[in-house]
Short mmCIF file of C-alpha atoms and ligand atoms in Angstrom, two decimals:
data_model
loop_
_atom_site.label_atom_id
_atom_site.label_comp_id
_atom_site.label_asym_id
_atom_site.label_seq_id
_atom_site.Cartn_x
_atom_site.Cartn_y
_atom_site.Cartn_z
CA MET A 1 0.00 0.00 0.00
CA PRO A 2 1.52 3.39 -0.96
CA LEU A 3 2.42 5.51 2.05
CA SER A 4 -0.11 8.24 2.59
CA THR A 5 1.24 11.64 1.64
CA GLU A 6 -1.21 13.02 4.17
CA LEU A 7 1.37 13.07 6.97
CA VAL A 8 -0.13 14.88 9.95
CA THR A 9 2.40 15.66 12.64
CA LEU A 10 1.49 16.39 16.26
CA ASN A 11 2.31 20.07 15.80
CA GLY A 12 0.31 20.21 12.56
CA PHE A 13 -2.67 18.56 14.26
CA ILE A 14 -2.45 20.90 17.24
CA ASN A 15 -2.46 23.88 14.86
CA GLN A 16 -5.50 22.45 13.03
CA GLN A 17 -7.35 21.99 16.32
CA GLU A 18 -6.42 25.47 17.51
CA ARG A 19 -7.92 27.02 14.36
CA LYS A 20 -11.28 25.49 15.36
CA PHE A 21 -11.33 27.77 18.41
CA PRO A 22 -10.95 31.41 17.27
CA GLY A 23 -10.61 32.51 20.87
CA ALA A 24 -7.64 30.21 21.46
CA HIS A 25 -4.39 31.94 22.36
CA GLY A 26 -2.16 28.98 21.53
CA THR A 27 -1.17 28.51 25.15
CA LEU A 28 -2.61 25.02 25.54
CA SER A 29 -1.10 24.17 22.16
CA GLY A 30 2.26 25.25 23.45
CA LEU A 31 1.95 22.98 26.48
CA LEU A 32 1.09 20.01 24.27
CA ARG A 33 4.13 20.74 22.11
CA SER A 34 6.24 20.79 25.28
CA VAL A 35 4.97 17.30 26.12
CA GLY A 36 5.95 16.10 22.66
CA LEU A 37 9.47 17.50 22.97
CA ALA A 38 10.09 16.07 26.46
CA ALA A 39 8.66 12.71 25.37
CA LYS A 40 11.19 12.52 22.51
CA ILE A 41 14.03 13.25 24.91
CA VAL A 42 12.86 10.61 27.41
CA ASN A 43 12.30 8.13 24.59
CA ARG A 44 15.88 8.60 23.39
CA GLU A 45 17.30 7.88 26.84
CA LEU A 46 15.00 4.92 27.46
CA ASN A 47 16.19 3.36 24.23
CA LYS A 48 19.75 3.61 25.54
CA ALA A 49 18.84 2.41 29.05
CA GLY A 50 20.28 -1.02 28.39
CA LEU A 51 23.54 0.49 27.16
CA VAL A 52 24.21 3.50 29.30
CA ASP A 53 24.50 3.47 33.05
CA ILE A 54 20.90 4.56 33.56
CA LEU A 55 19.66 1.29 34.95
CA GLY A 56 19.87 0.62 38.59
CA ASP A 57 18.43 2.51 41.49
CA HIS A 58 19.19 6.18 41.88
CA GLY A 59 19.33 5.46 45.57
CA ALA A 60 16.90 8.19 46.46
CA THR A 61 13.30 7.48 47.35
CA ASN A 62 10.30 9.49 46.10
CA VAL A 63 7.30 10.74 48.08
CA GLN A 64 5.79 7.30 47.74
CA GLY A 65 8.76 5.87 49.63
CA GLU A 66 9.69 3.90 46.50
CA THR A 67 13.27 3.52 45.33
CA VAL A 68 13.74 5.99 42.50
CA LYS A 69 15.21 4.69 39.28
CA LYS A 70 17.52 7.05 37.45
CA MET A 71 15.07 7.32 34.54
CA ASP A 72 12.38 8.59 36.91
CA VAL A 73 14.66 11.47 37.83
CA PHE A 74 15.67 12.07 34.22
CA ALA A 75 12.07 12.11 32.99
CA ASN A 76 10.91 14.34 35.84
CA GLU A 77 13.67 16.87 35.19
CA HIS A 78 13.05 17.02 31.44
CA PHE A 79 9.27 17.33 31.62
CA ILE A 80 9.55 20.06 34.25
CA ALA A 81 12.18 21.84 32.15
CA ALA A 82 10.01 21.60 29.01
CA PHE A 83 6.99 23.03 30.81
CA LYS A 84 9.07 25.82 32.36
CA ARG A 85 10.77 26.64 29.03
CA GLY A 86 7.35 27.00 27.42
CA ARG A 87 6.47 29.68 30.04
CA ARG A 88 2.79 28.71 29.80
CA CYS A 89 2.41 26.85 33.05
CA CYS A 90 2.19 28.40 36.53
CA GLY A 91 2.53 25.22 38.58
CA ILE A 92 3.30 21.50 38.42
CA VAL A 93 2.48 18.53 40.64
CA SER A 94 4.67 15.51 39.96
CA GLU A 95 4.68 12.03 41.46
CA GLU A 96 8.39 12.58 42.03
CA ASP A 97 8.01 15.73 44.15
CA GLU A 98 6.22 15.95 47.50
CA ASP A 99 5.24 19.60 47.11
CA MET A 100 3.88 21.47 44.09
CA ILE A 101 6.45 23.15 41.87
CA LEU A 102 5.81 26.85 41.15
CA THR A 103 7.27 28.17 37.90
CA ASP A 104 7.17 31.91 38.69
CA GLU A 105 5.10 32.37 35.53
CA HIS A 106 2.53 34.37 37.49
CA GLY A 107 0.57 35.32 34.41
CA ALA A 108 0.29 31.77 33.07
CA GLN A 109 -3.11 30.10 33.18
CA TYR A 110 -2.35 26.41 33.18
CA LEU A 111 -1.42 23.80 35.79
CA ILE A 112 0.09 20.38 35.15
CA CYS A 113 -0.26 17.17 37.15
CA MET A 114 2.03 14.42 35.92
CA ASP A 115 3.56 11.05 36.50
CA PRO A 116 6.76 11.52 34.51
CA LEU A 117 7.60 7.83 34.24
CA ASP A 118 4.95 5.41 35.41
CA GLY A 119 5.91 1.77 35.75
CA SER A 120 9.63 2.50 35.89
CA SER A 121 10.29 -0.68 37.89
CA ASN A 122 9.66 -2.43 34.55
CA ILE A 123 12.48 -0.66 32.70
CA ASP A 124 15.05 -3.28 33.64
CA VAL A 125 12.91 -6.02 32.08
CA ASN A 126 12.19 -4.06 28.91
CA VAL A 127 8.46 -3.69 29.53
CA GLY A 128 6.59 -0.63 28.25
CA VAL A 129 6.47 2.34 30.59
CA GLY A 130 4.68 5.65 30.28
CA THR A 131 4.24 9.31 31.06
CA ILE A 132 0.83 10.54 32.19
CA PHE A 133 -0.22 14.21 32.26
CA SER A 134 -3.27 16.24 33.20
CA ILE A 135 -3.83 19.94 32.42
CA PHE A 136 -6.10 22.31 34.36
CA LYS A 137 -6.73 26.05 34.38
CA ARG A 138 -5.89 27.88 37.59
CA LEU A 139 -8.90 28.92 39.68
CA HIS A 140 -7.97 32.56 40.32
CA ASN A 141 -5.77 34.89 38.27
CA ASP A 142 -5.38 37.38 41.10
CA HIS A 143 -4.23 34.85 43.71
CA PRO A 144 -0.87 33.10 43.93
CA VAL A 145 -1.11 29.45 42.87
CA SER A 146 -2.11 27.28 45.83
CA LYS A 147 -2.89 23.61 46.48
CA GLU A 148 -6.57 24.50 45.97
CA ASP A 149 -5.80 25.07 42.28
CA PHE A 150 -4.57 21.48 42.00
CA LEU A 151 -7.40 19.93 44.02
CA GLN A 152 -10.00 20.38 41.29
CA LYS A 153 -12.23 17.51 40.21
CA GLY A 154 -11.11 15.54 37.18
CA SER A 155 -14.16 16.86 35.34
CA CYS A 156 -12.40 20.28 35.32
CA GLN A 157 -9.44 19.05 33.25
CA VAL A 158 -8.93 20.91 29.96
CA ALA A 159 -6.61 18.27 28.51
CA ALA A 160 -4.97 14.97 29.42
CA GLY A 161 -2.74 12.42 27.80
CA TYR A 162 -0.19 9.69 28.06
CA VAL A 163 2.98 8.67 26.28
CA ILE A 164 3.70 4.96 26.00
CA TYR A 165 7.34 3.97 25.46
CA GLY A 166 6.76 0.49 24.10
CA THR A 167 7.50 -1.40 20.88
CA SER A 168 6.77 2.00 19.41
CA THR A 169 6.48 5.31 21.19
CA MET A 170 3.04 6.88 21.08
CA LEU A 171 1.45 10.01 22.43
CA ILE A 172 -2.32 9.88 23.02
CA TYR A 173 -4.23 12.93 24.20
CA THR A 174 -7.60 14.60 24.49
CA ALA A 175 -8.51 18.27 24.84
CA GLY A 176 -12.16 17.41 25.36
CA ASN A 177 -12.99 16.81 21.70
CA GLY A 178 -12.19 13.14 21.27
CA VAL A 179 -8.94 11.20 21.56
CA ASN A 180 -6.15 11.08 18.99
CA GLY A 181 -3.01 8.97 18.91
CA PHE A 182 0.38 9.85 17.43
CA THR A 183 3.23 7.45 16.75
CA LEU A 184 6.83 8.65 16.87
CA ASP A 185 8.61 8.21 13.54
CA PRO A 186 12.24 8.19 14.66
CA THR A 187 13.47 8.65 11.09
CA ILE A 188 12.02 12.17 11.06
CA GLY A 189 11.77 12.77 14.81
CA GLU A 190 8.06 13.56 14.62
CA PHE A 191 4.93 12.22 16.33
CA CYS A 192 2.60 11.44 13.39
CA LEU A 193 -1.17 10.96 13.56
CA SER A 194 -1.71 7.19 13.46
CA HIS A 195 -4.88 6.67 15.51
CA PRO A 196 -7.40 9.42 14.71
CA ASP A 197 -10.57 9.66 16.80
CA MET A 198 -9.85 6.65 19.05
CA GLN A 199 -12.96 4.81 20.27
CA MET A 200 -12.70 2.14 22.95
CA PRO A 201 -14.68 -1.04 22.17
CA LYS A 202 -17.97 -0.94 24.15
CA ASN A 203 -17.32 -4.46 25.37
CA GLY A 204 -14.34 -6.75 25.66
CA ASN A 205 -13.00 -10.05 26.99
CA ILE A 206 -9.78 -9.06 28.78
CA VAL A 207 -9.68 -8.52 32.55
CA SER A 208 -6.55 -6.74 33.80
CA VAL A 209 -5.94 -7.07 37.55
CA ASN A 210 -3.17 -8.35 39.83
CA MET A 211 -4.69 -11.72 40.70
CA GLY A 212 -2.05 -12.20 43.41
CA TYR A 213 -4.12 -9.92 45.63
CA ILE A 214 -7.53 -11.41 44.74
CA GLN A 215 -8.23 -12.60 48.29
CA THR A 216 -7.81 -9.04 49.61
CA PHE A 217 -10.26 -7.44 47.14
CA PRO A 218 -13.91 -6.51 47.82
CA ASP A 219 -16.44 -9.32 47.29
CA ALA A 220 -17.86 -7.46 44.29
CA VAL A 221 -14.48 -7.72 42.53
CA LYS A 222 -14.09 -11.39 43.43
CA ASN A 223 -17.63 -12.11 42.17
CA TYR A 224 -17.02 -10.17 38.95
CA VAL A 225 -13.72 -11.99 38.24
CA ASN A 226 -15.46 -15.31 38.92
CA ALA A 227 -18.26 -14.34 36.51
CA CYS A 228 -15.65 -13.52 33.83
CA THR A 229 -13.74 -16.76 34.24
CA VAL A 230 -16.56 -19.35 34.29
CA LEU A 231 -16.48 -22.06 31.61
CA ASP A 232 -19.39 -20.92 29.44
CA LYS A 233 -18.85 -21.02 25.70
CA SER A 234 -22.28 -19.47 25.10
CA GLN A 235 -20.90 -16.29 26.72
CA LYS A 236 -17.49 -16.81 25.09
CA LYS A 237 -16.05 -17.26 28.57
CA PRO A 238 -13.62 -17.61 30.25
CA TYR A 239 -12.24 -14.16 29.43
CA SER A 240 -8.47 -13.64 29.39
CA ILE A 241 -6.54 -12.22 32.34
CA ARG A 242 -3.78 -9.88 31.11
CA TYR A 243 -1.72 -7.84 33.59
CA ILE A 244 1.50 -6.13 32.51
CA GLY A 245 2.05 -4.27 35.79
CA SER A 246 2.55 -0.98 33.97
CA MET A 247 -0.67 1.03 34.05
CA VAL A 248 -0.08 2.93 30.82
CA ALA A 249 0.64 -0.32 28.94
CA ASP A 250 -2.43 -2.07 30.40
CA LEU A 251 -4.59 0.97 29.73
CA HIS A 252 -3.32 1.38 26.16
CA ARG A 253 -4.18 -2.26 25.35
CA THR A 254 -7.62 -1.66 26.87
CA MET A 255 -8.08 1.44 24.68
CA LEU A 256 -7.37 -0.57 21.53
CA LYS A 257 -8.80 -4.03 22.31
CA GLY A 258 -11.39 -3.28 24.97
CA GLY A 259 -11.47 -4.83 28.42
CA ILE A 260 -11.32 -3.61 32.00
CA PHE A 261 -8.35 -2.57 34.11
CA MET A 262 -8.81 -2.74 37.87
CA TYR A 263 -6.66 -1.60 40.76
CA PRO A 264 -9.16 -2.23 43.57
CA SER A 265 -9.21 -1.26 47.19
CA SER A 266 -7.92 -4.08 49.37
CA THR A 267 -7.75 -5.05 53.01
CA ASP A 268 -4.12 -3.90 52.99
CA ALA A 269 -4.72 -0.71 50.95
CA PRO A 270 -8.27 0.60 51.38
CA ASN A 271 -7.64 3.36 48.81
CA GLY A 272 -5.77 1.13 46.39
CA LYS A 273 -2.36 2.17 45.03
CA LEU A 274 -2.87 4.48 42.08
CA ARG A 275 -2.89 8.25 42.35
CA LEU A 276 -5.97 10.36 41.61
CA LEU A 277 -4.38 13.58 40.33
CA TYR A 278 -1.78 12.27 37.88
CA GLU A 279 -2.78 8.70 37.05
CA CYS A 280 -6.52 8.09 37.48
CA ASN A 281 -7.98 11.49 36.51
CA PRO A 282 -6.07 11.93 33.23
CA LEU A 283 -6.58 8.32 32.12
CA SER A 284 -10.27 8.54 33.04
CA PHE A 285 -10.67 11.71 30.94
CA ILE A 286 -9.12 9.95 27.95
CA VAL A 287 -11.17 6.77 28.42
CA GLU A 288 -14.48 8.63 28.81
CA GLN A 289 -13.68 10.72 25.71
CA ALA A 290 -13.16 7.42 23.86
CA GLY A 291 -16.54 6.05 25.03
CA GLY A 292 -15.36 4.06 28.04
CA LYS A 293 -16.04 4.47 31.78
CA ALA A 294 -13.99 4.94 34.94
CA THR A 295 -15.19 4.59 38.52
CA ASN A 296 -13.85 4.16 42.03
CA GLY A 297 -16.53 1.54 42.72
CA LYS A 298 -19.01 4.18 43.88
CA ILE A 299 -18.81 7.28 41.64
CA ARG A 300 -17.10 8.42 38.45
CA ILE A 301 -13.40 8.98 39.06
CA MET A 302 -13.76 12.46 37.56
CA GLU A 303 -16.45 13.39 40.08
CA MET A 304 -14.17 12.68 43.06
CA GLN A 305 -13.22 15.74 45.11
CA PRO A 306 -9.44 15.53 45.66
CA GLU A 307 -8.26 16.24 49.20
CA SER A 308 -4.49 15.88 48.84
CA LEU A 309 -1.92 16.05 46.04
CA HIS A 310 -0.81 12.40 46.20
CA GLN A 311 -4.16 10.91 47.14
CA ARG A 312 -4.76 7.30 46.12
CA THR A 313 -8.02 5.85 44.79
CA PRO A 314 -9.32 2.48 43.71
CA ILE A 315 -9.96 2.50 39.95
CA TYR A 316 -12.03 0.35 37.61
CA ILE A 317 -11.66 1.63 34.04
CA GLY A 318 -12.37 0.37 30.53
CA SER A 319 -15.13 -0.77 28.20
CA ALA A 320 -18.48 0.72 29.24
CA ASP A 321 -20.39 -2.60 29.30
CA MET A 322 -17.71 -4.29 31.43
CA VAL A 323 -17.58 -1.42 33.94
CA ASP A 324 -21.40 -1.49 34.09
CA GLU A 325 -21.34 -5.24 34.76
CA LEU A 326 -18.78 -4.77 37.55
CA MET A 327 -20.95 -2.02 39.08
CA GLU A 328 -23.89 -4.46 39.15
CA HIS A 329 -21.78 -6.60 41.47
CA PHE A 330 -20.89 -3.57 43.63
CA ASN A 331 -24.55 -2.51 43.81
CA ALA A 332 -25.61 -6.07 44.66
CA SER A 333 -23.12 -6.15 47.53
CA ILE A 334 -24.49 -3.00 49.21
P1 P6P B 1 1.22 -3.89 41.48
C1 P6P B 1 3.64 0.72 38.54
O1 P6P B 1 4.46 0.66 39.72
C2 P6P B 1 2.23 1.10 38.97
O2 P6P B 1 2.24 2.36 39.58
C3 P6P B 1 1.29 1.07 37.78
O3 P6P B 1 1.89 1.46 36.59
C4 P6P B 1 0.84 -0.38 37.75
O4 P6P B 1 -0.44 -0.55 37.17
C5 P6P B 1 0.82 -0.74 39.24
O5 P6P B 1 1.75 0.13 39.89
C6 P6P B 1 1.21 -2.18 39.48
O6 P6P B 1 1.11 -2.40 40.89
O7 P6P B 1 0.90 -3.72 42.95
O8 P6P B 1 0.19 -4.75 40.77
O9 P6P B 1 2.64 -4.35 41.20
#
C-alpha cells in the first residue's frame, strides 16, 4: 500500500485543532508541544537504558517511599524543564516531588499534574512504561497558585494524555474533543497521527488485575472476576486475564482491544495504590472521551473531590459494558 502523503504531525494537528477555536491563544497548544518534545528526549534515553548506566536505582526514594530509578529522575527533570521553558504553566504537581512546583510564571493560566515515568520498575525487564499528564486552568488569576488550584475535580481538566514507550512510542491525548493517537517516527523525529478519533470497544474479553491480591479485594471484585472466568462457551467465557504491571501499557491495550483494568481497594490498601491527580484522573478523561467508563466503585473517578496532592483511589476503568457489569456486582453487595 503506498504511504499516505497526508502526513499529519502532532504540531500540525495541534495547529488544526487550535484554528477550530478562534478565541484560542495557543497557550494550551504550546503545552502540548512541550509534552511532545520532552517525550522525545525521554524516549531517546530509554532506548539507551540497556547500554548506558541509567539502569539501577538512583538510591533516592520518592514521596511514595519507593526507590527511584535514574530514569524517573531524568524524565521528571526534562518534563519540568520543558513546561518551564514554554512559560505557559504556573505550577506542576509531579509524582516525584512531595510539594507542588511553582514556575514563577505568574501570568500563566495552566497547571500540570504528571507522572513523569509510570511503571519504571519495569524498565530493567524491557516492559513498556509511560508518562501521564493532566492539564487544568488555575482557579484565580489574582491569587498566587495554591494547592486548591490542583485539588479540582477531574471533570475540570482541559486536557490529558499519556505517552507509552513500548514497541513503538506513542502520544495519546484529548482536549475534550475526542482522543487522537500519534506514533513517533524516529526517522524524522516527529509524532505522526496514526490513531485518529480513538474509540474504545464498548465491550471486551480481557480482565486486567493483579490476581495475586484477589483474596484481599472486595467481594464485588471477586464475584465479577469469577463471573468472567466461568467455563461458558455461550458467553465466550472464560475471558483472558492480562496484567502487565505498567498502568499505561495495560490501559493502552484496553483502549485498543477493549477490556477492563482494575486496581481495587484491598484489606491492605483501602484506597488502592494508584494516584488520583496524575494517574486516574487523566486516564479517566481519555477513556471517557473514547466512550469508556472509569469509577472508584461508587462514583465516576472524575467526580471525586481531591483532598491531597498524592491521594490514592481504587480505579475500575475500561469498556463501558464491562464497567457497568462490575458495578452491578458492587450494587448487589451494598
Ligand atoms: P502492582 C507501577 O508501579 C504502577 O504504579 C502502575 O503502573 C501499575 O499498574 C501498578 O503500579 C502495578 O502495581 O501492585 O500490581 O505491582
